[in-house]
Amino acid sequence: MADLNQEEWAEQLEDNKNAVILDVRTEEEYEEGYIPNAVNIDIRQGQGFIDELEKLDKSKTYYVYCRSGGRSAQACNIMGQLGFEEAHNLLGGIMEWEGEVVE
């Protein structure tokens, strides 16, 4: 589990063919704009969030973000507890993201 700044996150994401972008915001937030190819699973769903995580491939590398970095850090911790080997938190979240956003 690592906190990555924008540059590190984008670079690692680009180089990783095994990467999955995970947006842990609410569906409403997601619909306002998201990083291309992001999968949306709302961390506020509690057990529902964990159930959805359990369906994911734990061998992949996950790049996780939320609005400002708090919920995604929490999500990375949960993922670590569930046995995910690599989950990276985007510091500053989508609010500070300077890359492409689908609106």
PDB file of N, CA and C in Angstrom:
ATOM      1  N   MET A   1       0.847  -1.180   0.000  1.00  0.00           N
ATOM      2  CA  MET A   1       0.000   0.000   0.000  1.00  0.00           C
ATOM      3  C   MET A   1       0.892   1.243   0.000  1.00  0.00           C
ATOM      4  N   ALA A   2       0.642   2.097  -0.957  1.00  0.00           N
ATOM      5  CA  ALA A   2       1.467   3.295  -1.033  1.00  0.00           C
ATOM      6  C   ALA A   2       0.620   4.505  -1.382  1.00  0.00           C
ATOM      7  N   ASP A   3       0.984   5.636  -0.807  1.00  0.00           N
ATOM      8  CA  ASP A   3       0.383   6.906  -1.200  1.00  0.00           C
ATOM      9  C   ASP A   3       1.238   7.446  -2.331  1.00  0.00           C
ATOM     10  N   LEU A   4       0.626   7.740  -3.446  1.00  0.00           N
ATOM     11  CA  LEU A   4       1.375   8.253  -4.588  1.00  0.00           C
ATOM     12  C   LEU A   4       0.873   9.640  -4.960  1.00  0.00           C
ATOM     13  N   ASN A   5       1.828  10.524  -5.314  1.00  0.00           N
ATOM     14  CA  ASN A   5       1.394  11.818  -5.814  1.00  0.00           C
ATOM     15  C   ASN A   5       0.930  11.620  -7.259  1.00  0.00           C
ATOM     16  N   GLN A   6       0.363  12.649  -7.837  1.00  0.00           N
ATOM     17  CA  GLN A   6      -0.172  12.573  -9.202  1.00  0.00           C
ATOM     18  C   GLN A   6       0.795  11.987 -10.204  1.00  0.00           C
ATOM     19  N   GLU A   7       2.002  12.518 -10.177  1.00  0.00           N
ATOM     20  CA  GLU A   7       3.005  12.129 -11.159  1.00  0.00           C
ATOM     21  C   GLU A   7       3.346  10.637 -11.039  1.00  0.00           C
ATOM     22  N   GLU A   8       3.612  10.191  -9.799  1.00  0.00           N
ATOM     23  CA  GLU A   8       3.954   8.787  -9.556  1.00  0.00           C
ATOM     24  C   GLU A   8       2.799   7.874  -9.971  1.00  0.00           C
ATOM     25  N   TRP A   9       1.580   8.289  -9.601  1.00  0.00           N
ATOM     26  CA  TRP A   9       0.374   7.512  -9.888  1.00  0.00           C
ATOM     27  C   TRP A   9       0.199   7.335 -11.392  1.00  0.00           C
ATOM     28  N   ALA A  10       0.274   8.446 -12.125  1.00  0.00           N
ATOM     29  CA  ALA A  10       0.086   8.422 -13.579  1.00  0.00           C
ATOM     30  C   ALA A  10       1.176   7.601 -14.265  1.00  0.00           C
ATOM     31  N   GLU A  11       2.423   7.789 -13.822  1.00  0.00           N
ATOM     32  CA  GLU A  11       3.554   7.062 -14.407  1.00  0.00           C
ATOM     33  C   GLU A  11       3.415   5.559 -14.202  1.00  0.00           C
ATOM     34  N   GLN A  12       3.159   5.152 -12.967  1.00  0.00           N
ATOM     35  CA  GLN A  12       3.049   3.731 -12.649  1.00  0.00           C
ATOM     36  C   GLN A  12       1.859   3.111 -13.363  1.00  0.00           C
ATOM     37  N   LEU A  13       0.777   3.853 -13.425  1.00  0.00           N
ATOM     38  CA  LEU A  13      -0.433   3.381 -14.088  1.00  0.00           C
ATOM     39  C   LEU A  13      -0.154   3.108 -15.567  1.00  0.00           C
ATOM     40  N   GLU A  14       0.555   4.042 -16.188  1.00  0.00           N
ATOM     41  CA  GLU A  14       0.875   3.930 -17.609  1.00  0.00           C
ATOM     42  C   GLU A  14       1.750   2.709 -17.894  1.00  0.00           C
ATOM     43  N   ASP A  15       2.684   2.415 -16.995  1.00  0.00           N
ATOM     44  CA  ASP A  15       3.630   1.314 -17.194  1.00  0.00           C
ATOM     45  C   ASP A  15       3.075  -0.047 -16.801  1.00  0.00           C
ATOM     46  N   ASN A  16       1.913  -0.071 -16.156  1.00  0.00           N
ATOM     47  CA  ASN A  16       1.406  -1.316 -15.590  1.00  0.00           C
ATOM     48  C   ASN A  16       0.245  -1.879 -16.409  1.00  0.00           C
ATOM     49  N   LYS A  17       0.499  -2.990 -17.093  1.00  0.00           N
ATOM     50  CA  LYS A  17      -0.543  -3.620 -17.916  1.00  0.00           C
ATOM     51  C   LYS A  17      -1.555  -4.371 -17.044  1.00  0.00           C
ATOM     52  N   ASN A  18      -1.241  -4.526 -15.773  1.00  0.00           N
ATOM     53  CA  ASN A  18      -2.067  -5.289 -14.839  1.00  0.00           C
ATOM     54  C   ASN A  18      -2.860  -4.352 -13.921  1.00  0.00           C
ATOM     55  N   ALA A  19      -3.002  -3.094 -14.355  1.00  0.00           N
ATOM     56  CA  ALA A  19      -3.584  -2.065 -13.489  1.00  0.00           C
ATOM     57  C   ALA A  19      -5.094  -1.950 -13.608  1.00  0.00           C
ATOM     58  N   VAL A  20      -5.719  -1.623 -12.480  1.00  0.00           N
ATOM     59  CA  VAL A  20      -7.152  -1.335 -12.439  1.00  0.00           C
ATOM     60  C   VAL A  20      -7.314  -0.014 -11.679  1.00  0.00           C
ATOM     61  N   ILE A  21      -8.083   0.918 -12.257  1.00  0.00           N
ATOM     62  CA  ILE A  21      -8.362   2.188 -11.581  1.00  0.00           C
ATOM     63  C   ILE A  21      -9.670   2.008 -10.816  1.00  0.00           C
ATOM     64  N   LEU A  22      -9.618   2.315  -9.531  1.00  0.00           N
ATOM     65  CA  LEU A  22     -10.788   2.132  -8.673  1.00  0.00           C
ATOM     66  C   LEU A  22     -11.205   3.465  -8.062  1.00  0.00           C
ATOM     67  N   ASP A  23     -12.441   3.876  -8.345  1.00  0.00           N
ATOM     68  CA  ASP A  23     -13.009   5.110  -7.811  1.00  0.00           C
ATOM     69  C   ASP A  23     -13.939   4.700  -6.666  1.00  0.00           C
ATOM     70  N   VAL A  24     -13.644   5.159  -5.444  1.00  0.00           N
ATOM     71  CA  VAL A  24     -14.433   4.725  -4.281  1.00  0.00           C
ATOM     72  C   VAL A  24     -15.436   5.780  -3.805  1.00  0.00           C
ATOM     73  N   ARG A  25     -15.738   6.755  -4.682  1.00  0.00           N
ATOM     74  CA  ARG A  25     -16.717   7.788  -4.336  1.00  0.00           C
ATOM     75  C   ARG A  25     -18.142   7.272  -4.551  1.00  0.00           C
ATOM     76  N   THR A  26     -19.112   8.109  -4.206  1.00  0.00           N
ATOM     77  CA  THR A  26     -20.513   7.740  -4.420  1.00  0.00           C
ATOM     78  C   THR A  26     -20.813   7.751  -5.917  1.00  0.00           C
ATOM     79  N   GLU A  27     -21.889   7.105  -6.293  1.00  0.00           N
ATOM     80  CA  GLU A  27     -22.293   7.061  -7.704  1.00  0.00           C
ATOM     81  C   GLU A  27     -22.536   8.472  -8.232  1.00  0.00           C
ATOM     82  N   GLU A  28     -23.138   9.341  -7.403  1.00  0.00           N
ATOM     83  CA  GLU A  28     -23.407  10.727  -7.817  1.00  0.00           C
ATOM     84  C   GLU A  28     -22.096  11.464  -8.110  1.00  0.00           C
ATOM     85  N   GLU A  29     -21.114  11.295  -7.229  1.00  0.00           N
ATOM     86  CA  GLU A  29     -19.814  11.945  -7.443  1.00  0.00           C
ATOM     87  C   GLU A  29     -19.166  11.414  -8.721  1.00  0.00           C
ATOM     88  N   TYR A  30     -19.253  10.104  -8.905  1.00  0.00           N
ATOM     89  CA  TYR A  30     -18.665   9.449 -10.074  1.00  0.00           C
ATOM     90  C   TYR A  30     -19.256  10.028 -11.357  1.00  0.00           C
ATOM     91  N   GLU A  31     -20.579  10.207 -11.360  1.00  0.00           N
ATOM     92  CA  GLU A  31     -21.254  10.713 -12.555  1.00  0.00           C
ATOM     93  C   GLU A  31     -20.877  12.158 -12.875  1.00  0.00           C
ATOM     94  N   GLU A  32     -20.369  12.892 -11.890  1.00  0.00           N
ATOM     95  CA  GLU A  32     -19.937  14.277 -12.126  1.00  0.00           C
ATOM     96  C   GLU A  32     -18.611  14.343 -12.877  1.00  0.00           C
ATOM     97  N   GLY A  33     -17.894  13.230 -12.920  1.00  0.00           N
ATOM     98  CA  GLY A  33     -16.626  13.190 -13.624  1.00  0.00           C
ATOM     99  C   GLY A  33     -15.692  12.170 -12.993  1.00  0.00           C
ATOM    100  N   TYR A  34     -15.019  11.396 -13.829  1.00  0.00           N
ATOM    101  CA  TYR A  34     -14.122  10.349 -13.317  1.00  0.00           C
ATOM    102  C   TYR A  34     -12.917  10.164 -14.233  1.00  0.00           C
ATOM    103  N   ILE A  35     -11.891   9.548 -13.700  1.00  0.00           N
ATOM    104  CA  ILE A  35     -10.683   9.249 -14.465  1.00  0.00           C
ATOM    105  C   ILE A  35     -11.037   8.123 -15.443  1.00  0.00           C
ATOM    106  N   PRO A  36     -10.653   8.243 -16.729  1.00  0.00           N
ATOM    107  CA  PRO A  36     -11.031   7.243 -17.727  1.00  0.00           C
ATOM    108  C   PRO A  36     -10.740   5.804 -17.286  1.00  0.00           C
ATOM    109  N   ASN A  37     -11.662   4.905 -17.608  1.00  0.00           N
ATOM    110  CA  ASN A  37     -11.575   3.466 -17.318  1.00  0.00           C
ATOM    111  C   ASN A  37     -11.713   3.109 -15.842  1.00  0.00           C
ATOM    112  N   ALA A  38     -12.108   4.055 -15.018  1.00  0.00           N
ATOM    113  CA  ALA A  38     -12.252   3.772 -13.586  1.00  0.00           C
ATOM    114  C   ALA A  38     -13.484   2.918 -13.320  1.00  0.00           C
ATOM    115  N   VAL A  39     -13.322   1.990 -12.380  1.00  0.00           N
ATOM    116  CA  VAL A  39     -14.425   1.165 -11.893  1.00  0.00           C
ATOM    117  C   VAL A  39     -14.912   1.835 -10.611  1.00  0.00           C
ATOM    118  N   ASN A  40     -16.220   2.017 -10.474  1.00  0.00           N
ATOM    119  CA  ASN A  40     -16.760   2.709  -9.313  1.00  0.00           C
ATOM    120  C   ASN A  40     -17.352   1.725  -8.310  1.00  0.00           C
ATOM    121  N   ILE A  41     -16.784   1.702  -7.105  1.00  0.00           N
ATOM    122  CA  ILE A  41     -17.352   0.941  -5.989  1.00  0.00           C
ATOM    123  C   ILE A  41     -17.358   1.881  -4.784  1.00  0.00           C
ATOM    124  N   ASP A  42     -18.536   2.247  -4.319  1.00  0.00           N
ATOM    125  CA  ASP A  42     -18.699   3.236  -3.249  1.00  0.00           C
ATOM    126  C   ASP A  42     -18.297   2.663  -1.883  1.00  0.00           C
ATOM    127  N   ILE A  43     -17.265   3.248  -1.293  1.00  0.00           N
ATOM    128  CA  ILE A  43     -16.780   2.782   0.019  1.00  0.00           C
ATOM    129  C   ILE A  43     -17.839   2.970   1.109  1.00  0.00           C
ATOM    130  N   ARG A  44     -18.761   3.881   0.911  1.00  0.00           N
ATOM    131  CA  ARG A  44     -19.787   4.132   1.930  1.00  0.00           C
ATOM    132  C   ARG A  44     -20.835   3.021   2.012  1.00  0.00           C
ATOM    133  N   GLN A  45     -20.748   2.030   1.128  1.00  0.00           N
ATOM    134  CA  GLN A  45     -21.684   0.908   1.151  1.00  0.00           C
ATOM    135  C   GLN A  45     -21.356  -0.103   2.245  1.00  0.00           C
ATOM    136  N   GLY A  46     -20.266   0.129   2.970  1.00  0.00           N
ATOM    137  CA  GLY A  46     -19.921  -0.771   4.074  1.00  0.00           C
ATOM    138  C   GLY A  46     -19.675  -2.190   3.614  1.00  0.00           C
ATOM    139  N   GLN A  47     -20.496  -3.125   4.089  1.00  0.00           N
ATOM    140  CA  GLN A  47     -20.321  -4.532   3.727  1.00  0.00           C
ATOM    141  C   GLN A  47     -20.471  -4.736   2.216  1.00  0.00           C
ATOM    142  N   GLY A  48     -21.325  -3.952   1.592  1.00  0.00           N
ATOM    143  CA  GLY A  48     -21.492  -4.032   0.138  1.00  0.00           C
ATOM    144  C   GLY A  48     -20.193  -3.724  -0.586  1.00  0.00           C
ATOM    145  N   PHE A  49     -19.444  -2.773  -0.052  1.00  0.00           N
ATOM    146  CA  PHE A  49     -18.134  -2.412  -0.615  1.00  0.00           C
ATOM    147  C   PHE A  49     -17.187  -3.605  -0.517  1.00  0.00           C
ATOM    148  N   ILE A  50     -17.145  -4.228   0.649  1.00  0.00           N
ATOM    149  CA  ILE A  50     -16.280  -5.390   0.868  1.00  0.00           C
ATOM    150  C   ILE A  50     -16.703  -6.546  -0.039  1.00  0.00           C
ATOM    151  N   ASP A  51     -18.010  -6.766  -0.175  1.00  0.00           N
ATOM    152  CA  ASP A  51     -18.508  -7.832  -1.052  1.00  0.00           C
ATOM    153  C   ASP A  51     -18.054  -7.610  -2.498  1.00  0.00           C
ATOM    154  N   GLU A  52     -18.120  -6.351  -2.961  1.00  0.00           N
ATOM    155  CA  GLU A  52     -17.685  -6.040  -4.329  1.00  0.00           C
ATOM    156  C   GLU A  52     -16.169  -6.224  -4.480  1.00  0.00           C
ATOM    157  N   LEU A  53     -15.400  -5.805  -3.463  1.00  0.00           N
ATOM    158  CA  LEU A  53     -13.951  -5.988  -3.508  1.00  0.00           C
ATOM    159  C   LEU A  53     -13.590  -7.457  -3.624  1.00  0.00           C
ATOM    160  N   GLU A  54     -14.318  -8.301  -2.911  1.00  0.00           N
ATOM    161  CA  GLU A  54     -14.035  -9.742  -2.904  1.00  0.00           C
ATOM    162  C   GLU A  54     -14.183 -10.366  -4.293  1.00  0.00           C
ATOM    163  N   LYS A  55     -14.924  -9.698  -5.186  1.00  0.00           N
ATOM    164  CA  LYS A  55     -15.108 -10.207  -6.549  1.00  0.00           C
ATOM    165  C   LYS A  55     -13.931  -9.851  -7.459  1.00  0.00           C
ATOM    166  N   LEU A  56     -13.091  -8.928  -7.006  1.00  0.00           N
ATOM    167  CA  LEU A  56     -11.975  -8.453  -7.835  1.00  0.00           C
ATOM    168  C   LEU A  56     -10.786  -9.410  -7.781  1.00  0.00           C
ATOM    169  N   ASP A  57      -9.948  -9.321  -8.803  1.00  0.00           N
ATOM    170  CA  ASP A  57      -8.740 -10.140  -8.904  1.00  0.00           C
ATOM    171  C   ASP A  57      -7.657  -9.548  -7.997  1.00  0.00           C
ATOM    172  N   LYS A  58      -7.315 -10.269  -6.928  1.00  0.00           N
ATOM    173  CA  LYS A  58      -6.347  -9.744  -5.945  1.00  0.00           C
ATOM    174  C   LYS A  58      -4.919  -9.672  -6.478  1.00  0.00           C
ATOM    175  N   SER A  59      -4.659 -10.310  -7.615  1.00  0.00           N
ATOM    176  CA  SER A  59      -3.298 -10.289  -8.169  1.00  0.00           C
ATOM    177  C   SER A  59      -3.032  -9.037  -9.006  1.00  0.00           C
ATOM    178  N   LYS A  60      -4.079  -8.274  -9.309  1.00  0.00           N
ATOM    179  CA  LYS A  60      -3.888  -7.052 -10.100  1.00  0.00           C
ATOM    180  C   LYS A  60      -3.411  -5.906  -9.194  1.00  0.00           C
ATOM    181  N   THR A  61      -2.950  -4.842  -9.814  1.00  0.00           N
ATOM    182  CA  THR A  61      -2.514  -3.652  -9.089  1.00  0.00           C
ATOM    183  C   THR A  61      -3.630  -2.618  -9.184  1.00  0.00           C
ATOM    184  N   TYR A  62      -4.073  -2.123  -8.026  1.00  0.00           N
ATOM    185  CA  TYR A  62      -5.186  -1.182  -7.991  1.00  0.00           C
ATOM    186  C   TYR A  62      -4.702   0.229  -7.693  1.00  0.00           C
ATOM    187  N   TYR A  63      -5.201   1.168  -8.501  1.00  0.00           N
ATOM    188  CA  TYR A  63      -4.918   2.584  -8.322  1.00  0.00           C
ATOM    189  C   TYR A  63      -6.237   3.195  -7.864  1.00  0.00           C
ATOM    190  N   VAL A  64      -6.255   3.598  -6.602  1.00  0.00           N
ATOM    191  CA  VAL A  64      -7.507   3.966  -5.942  1.00  0.00           C
ATOM    192  C   VAL A  64      -7.577   5.477  -5.704  1.00  0.00           C
ATOM    193  N   TYR A  65      -8.752   6.050  -5.989  1.00  0.00           N
ATOM    194  CA  TYR A  65      -8.912   7.481  -5.711  1.00  0.00           C
ATOM    195  C   TYR A  65     -10.329   7.785  -5.253  1.00  0.00           C
ATOM    196  N   CYS A  66     -10.463   8.960  -4.619  1.00  0.00           N
ATOM    197  CA  CYS A  66     -11.772   9.477  -4.207  1.00  0.00           C
ATOM    198  C   CYS A  66     -11.762  10.976  -4.503  1.00  0.00           C
ATOM    199  N   ARG A  67     -12.481  11.745  -3.722  1.00  0.00           N
ATOM    200  CA  ARG A  67     -12.534  13.189  -3.975  1.00  0.00           C
ATOM    201  C   ARG A  67     -11.230  13.868  -3.576  1.00  0.00           C
ATOM    202  N   SER A  68     -10.765  13.573  -2.346  1.00  0.00           N
ATOM    203  CA  SER A  68      -9.582  14.294  -1.868  1.00  0.00           C
ATOM    204  C   SER A  68      -8.468  13.391  -1.308  1.00  0.00           C
ATOM    205  N   GLY A  69      -8.678  12.095  -1.258  1.00  0.00           N
ATOM    206  CA  GLY A  69      -7.624  11.179  -0.813  1.00  0.00           C
ATOM    207  C   GLY A  69      -7.891  10.446   0.486  1.00  0.00           C
ATOM    208  N   GLY A  70      -8.908  10.867   1.246  1.00  0.00           N
ATOM    209  CA  GLY A  70      -9.204  10.248   2.538  1.00  0.00           C
ATOM    210  C   GLY A  70      -9.873   8.891   2.432  1.00  0.00           C
ATOM    211  N   ARG A  71     -10.975   8.837   1.678  1.00  0.00           N
ATOM    212  CA  ARG A  71     -11.690   7.566   1.523  1.00  0.00           C
ATOM    213  C   ARG A  71     -10.850   6.545   0.775  1.00  0.00           C
ATOM    214  N   SER A  72     -10.054   7.005  -0.194  1.00  0.00           N
ATOM    215  CA  SER A  72      -9.229   6.056  -0.958  1.00  0.00           C
ATOM    216  C   SER A  72      -8.117   5.477  -0.090  1.00  0.00           C
ATOM    217  N   ALA A  73      -7.586   6.267   0.838  1.00  0.00           N
ATOM    218  CA  ALA A  73      -6.575   5.742   1.772  1.00  0.00           C
ATOM    219  C   ALA A  73      -7.211   4.644   2.634  1.00  0.00           C
ATOM    220  N   GLN A  74      -8.423   4.913   3.094  1.00  0.00           N
ATOM    221  CA  GLN A  74      -9.176   3.945   3.892  1.00  0.00           C
ATOM    222  C   GLN A  74      -9.440   2.682   3.061  1.00  0.00           C
ATOM    223  N   ALA A  75      -9.821   2.858   1.798  1.00  0.00           N
ATOM    224  CA  ALA A  75     -10.097   1.728   0.911  1.00  0.00           C
ATOM    225  C   ALA A  75      -8.844   0.875   0.723  1.00  0.00           C
ATOM    226  N   CYS A  76      -7.688   1.524   0.556  1.00  0.00           N
ATOM    227  CA  CYS A  76      -6.425   0.787   0.387  1.00  0.00           C
ATOM    228  C   CYS A  76      -6.123  -0.060   1.627  1.00  0.00           C
ATOM    229  N   ASN A  77      -6.395   0.493   2.807  1.00  0.00           N
ATOM    230  CA  ASN A  77      -6.184  -0.263   4.049  1.00  0.00           C
ATOM    231  C   ASN A  77      -7.090  -1.490   4.099  1.00  0.00           C
ATOM    232  N   ILE A  78      -8.351  -1.310   3.744  1.00  0.00           N
ATOM    233  CA  ILE A  78      -9.309  -2.424   3.724  1.00  0.00           C
ATOM    234  C   ILE A  78      -8.840  -3.480   2.723  1.00  0.00           C
ATOM    235  N   MET A  79      -8.407  -3.025   1.556  1.00  0.00           N
ATOM    236  CA  MET A  79      -7.950  -3.953   0.523  1.00  0.00           C
ATOM    237  C   MET A  79      -6.755  -4.762   1.009  1.00  0.00           C
ATOM    238  N   GLY A  80      -5.861  -4.103   1.737  1.00  0.00           N
ATOM    239  CA  GLY A  80      -4.700  -4.799   2.306  1.00  0.00           C
ATOM    240  C   GLY A  80      -5.138  -5.897   3.261  1.00  0.00           C
ATOM    241  N   GLN A  81      -6.132  -5.593   4.089  1.00  0.00           N
ATOM    242  CA  GLN A  81      -6.652  -6.572   5.048  1.00  0.00           C
ATOM    243  C   GLN A  81      -7.322  -7.744   4.344  1.00  0.00           C
ATOM    244  N   LEU A  82      -7.859  -7.493   3.154  1.00  0.00           N
ATOM    245  CA  LEU A  82      -8.548  -8.546   2.402  1.00  0.00           C
ATOM    246  C   LEU A  82      -7.588  -9.372   1.544  1.00  0.00           C
ATOM    247  N   GLY A  83      -6.298  -9.002   1.577  1.00  0.00           N
ATOM    248  CA  GLY A  83      -5.310  -9.800   0.858  1.00  0.00           C
ATOM    249  C   GLY A  83      -4.889  -9.275  -0.505  1.00  0.00           C
ATOM    250  N   PHE A  84      -5.294  -8.039  -0.838  1.00  0.00           N
ATOM    251  CA  PHE A  84      -4.819  -7.438  -2.086  1.00  0.00           C
ATOM    252  C   PHE A  84      -3.347  -7.097  -1.896  1.00  0.00           C
ATOM    253  N   GLU A  85      -2.529  -7.450  -2.887  1.00  0.00           N
ATOM    254  CA  GLU A  85      -1.097  -7.211  -2.746  1.00  0.00           C
ATOM    255  C   GLU A  85      -0.711  -5.768  -3.039  1.00  0.00           C
ATOM    256  N   GLU A  86      -1.384  -5.167  -4.028  1.00  0.00           N
ATOM    257  CA  GLU A  86      -1.002  -3.809  -4.402  1.00  0.00           C
ATOM    258  C   GLU A  86      -2.205  -2.902  -4.594  1.00  0.00           C
ATOM    259  N   ALA A  87      -2.309  -1.906  -3.732  1.00  0.00           N
ATOM    260  CA  ALA A  87      -3.334  -0.873  -3.863  1.00  0.00           C
ATOM    261  C   ALA A  87      -2.652   0.457  -3.566  1.00  0.00           C
ATOM    262  N   HIS A  88      -2.757   1.381  -4.501  1.00  0.00           N
ATOM    263  CA  HIS A  88      -2.075   2.672  -4.378  1.00  0.00           C
ATOM    264  C   HIS A  88      -3.094   3.800  -4.292  1.00  0.00           C
ATOM    265  N   ASN A  89      -2.903   4.645  -3.313  1.00  0.00           N
ATOM    266  CA  ASN A  89      -3.796   5.775  -3.072  1.00  0.00           C
ATOM    267  C   ASN A  89      -3.298   7.019  -3.803  1.00  0.00           C
ATOM    268  N   LEU A  90      -4.233   7.705  -4.486  1.00  0.00           N
ATOM    269  CA  LEU A  90      -3.900   8.970  -5.143  1.00  0.00           C
ATOM    270  C   LEU A  90      -4.025  10.105  -4.135  1.00  0.00           C
ATOM    271  N   LEU A  91      -2.892  10.677  -3.734  1.00  0.00           N
ATOM    272  CA  LEU A  91      -2.895  11.807  -2.800  1.00  0.00           C
ATOM    273  C   LEU A  91      -3.615  12.990  -3.433  1.00  0.00           C
ATOM    274  N   GLY A  92      -4.511  13.605  -2.678  1.00  0.00           N
ATOM    275  CA  GLY A  92      -5.239  14.771  -3.187  1.00  0.00           C
ATOM    276  C   GLY A  92      -6.475  14.419  -3.989  1.00  0.00           C
ATOM    277  N   GLY A  93      -6.639  13.138  -4.317  1.00  0.00           N
ATOM    278  CA  GLY A  93      -7.821  12.675  -5.026  1.00  0.00           C
ATOM    279  C   GLY A  93      -8.061  13.360  -6.359  1.00  0.00           C
ATOM    280  N   ILE A  94      -9.291  13.227  -6.841  1.00  0.00           N
ATOM    281  CA  ILE A  94      -9.633  13.786  -8.159  1.00  0.00           C
ATOM    282  C   ILE A  94      -9.647  15.315  -8.127  1.00  0.00           C
ATOM    283  N   MET A  95      -9.783  15.905  -6.925  1.00  0.00           N
ATOM    284  CA  MET A  95      -9.772  17.371  -6.824  1.00  0.00           C
ATOM    285  C   MET A  95      -8.457  17.960  -7.323  1.00  0.00           C
ATOM    286  N   GLU A  96      -7.363  17.212  -7.132  1.00  0.00           N
ATOM    287  CA  GLU A  96      -6.055  17.721  -7.553  1.00  0.00           C
ATOM    288  C   GLU A  96      -5.552  17.044  -8.818  1.00  0.00           C
ATOM    289  N   TRP A  97      -6.361  16.171  -9.393  1.00  0.00           N
ATOM    290  CA  TRP A  97      -5.973  15.432 -10.586  1.00  0.00           C
ATOM    291  C   TRP A  97      -5.887  16.371 -11.784  1.00  0.00           C
ATOM    292  N   GLU A  98      -4.782  16.300 -12.509  1.00  0.00           N
ATOM    293  CA  GLU A  98      -4.599  17.169 -13.655  1.00  0.00           C
ATOM    294  C   GLU A  98      -4.704  16.418 -14.962  1.00  0.00           C
ATOM    295  N   GLY A  99      -4.882  15.099 -14.874  1.00  0.00           N
ATOM    296  CA  GLY A  99      -5.005  14.294 -16.080  1.00  0.00           C
ATOM    297  C   GLY A  99      -6.403  14.367 -16.658  1.00  0.00           C
ATOM    298  N   GLU A 100      -6.678  13.453 -17.567  1.00  0.00           N
ATOM    299  CA  GLU A 100      -7.969  13.408 -18.256  1.00  0.00           C
ATOM    300  C   GLU A 100      -9.099  13.030 -17.295  1.00  0.00           C
ATOM    301  N   VAL A 101     -10.257  13.649 -17.512  1.00  0.00           N
ATOM    302  CA  VAL A 101     -11.453  13.317 -16.722  1.00  0.00           C
ATOM    303  C   VAL A 101     -12.625  13.163 -17.686  1.00  0.00           C
ATOM    304  N   VAL A 102     -13.381  12.076 -17.532  1.00  0.00           N
ATOM    305  CA  VAL A 102     -14.575  11.858 -18.341  1.00  0.00           C
ATOM    306  C   VAL A 102     -15.730  12.547 -17.615  1.00  0.00           C
ATOM    307  N   GLU A 103     -16.466  13.392 -18.329  1.00  0.00           N
ATOM    308  CA  GLU A 103     -17.577  14.118 -17.679  1.00  0.00           C
ATOM    309  C   GLU A 103     -18.915  13.679 -18.236  1.00  0.00           C
TER     310      GLU A 103
END
